XYZ file of C-alpha atoms in Angstrom:
77
model
C 151.845 2.543 65.477
C 152.369 6.346 66.601
C 152.611 8.968 64.465
C 156.238 10.363 64.468
C 156.044 14.933 63.861
C 159.092 15.569 61.945
C 158.601 19.616 63.045
C 158.212 18.119 66.535
C 161.975 15.977 66.808
C 165.441 18.705 66.747
C 167.211 17.972 63.439
C 167.054 19.190 59.905
C 164.296 21.090 58.148
C 161.029 21.203 58.998
C 158.620 19.532 56.598
C 154.976 20.356 56.009
C 152.631 20.226 53.742
C 151.873 16.315 53.201
C 148.630 14.843 51.731
C 148.102 11.692 51.224
C 146.903 11.899 47.692
C 149.712 14.653 46.374
C 152.440 13.038 48.448
C 152.635 9.489 48.977
C 154.694 7.551 46.236
C 154.704 11.124 44.449
C 157.431 14.085 46.142
C 158.178 11.726 49.121
C 161.622 9.294 50.183
C 161.180 7.988 53.359
C 165.049 5.550 54.660
C 164.514 4.137 57.921
C 168.533 2.977 58.810
C 168.909 3.759 54.857
C 166.031 1.119 53.891
C 163.804 2.925 51.196
C 160.192 2.260 52.802
C 156.850 1.322 50.607
C 153.932 4.320 51.207
C 150.032 3.293 50.701
C 147.500 3.914 52.623
C 146.605 3.022 56.441
C 144.486 0.065 55.308
C 147.026 -1.231 53.946
C 149.813 -0.099 56.350
C 147.487 -1.497 59.204
C 147.536 -5.320 57.778
C 152.039 -4.512 57.266
C 151.525 -4.401 53.661
C 153.178 -1.043 53.537
C 155.446 0.285 55.572
C 154.071 3.761 55.881
C 151.077 6.231 55.957
C 150.783 10.454 55.697
C 148.670 11.265 59.157
C 148.780 14.830 59.221
C 150.515 17.907 56.783
C 153.559 16.438 59.272
C 153.111 13.216 60.608
C 154.049 9.845 59.286
C 152.707 6.191 60.475
C 154.478 3.678 60.524
C 153.461 -0.771 60.236
C 156.579 -0.933 63.227
C 157.634 0.536 66.273
C 160.804 2.621 65.628
C 163.784 1.683 67.791
C 165.930 5.124 70.128
C 168.718 4.041 67.482
C 166.796 5.054 64.288
C 167.772 6.567 61.614
C 164.591 7.744 59.927
C 165.422 10.134 56.881
C 162.281 12.314 55.053
C 163.066 13.321 51.666
C 160.676 15.769 50.012
C 161.278 16.831 46.150
């Protein structure tokens, strides 16, 4: 339930400029352990019917807790 700031992790390239209206489902693919996730609104994420929401220009908020050994890939096209 806590937002993940992709620019705070020490791996890969930085991601910025994410917007809920312009990016969700259009130009951002998010995978956790190889599973493609589905984006939605904050209400849908909180209800558990969507996997994540774009929280800010650099943060994603998941509908589930990540584990220490999870592999998260965010691919911005």
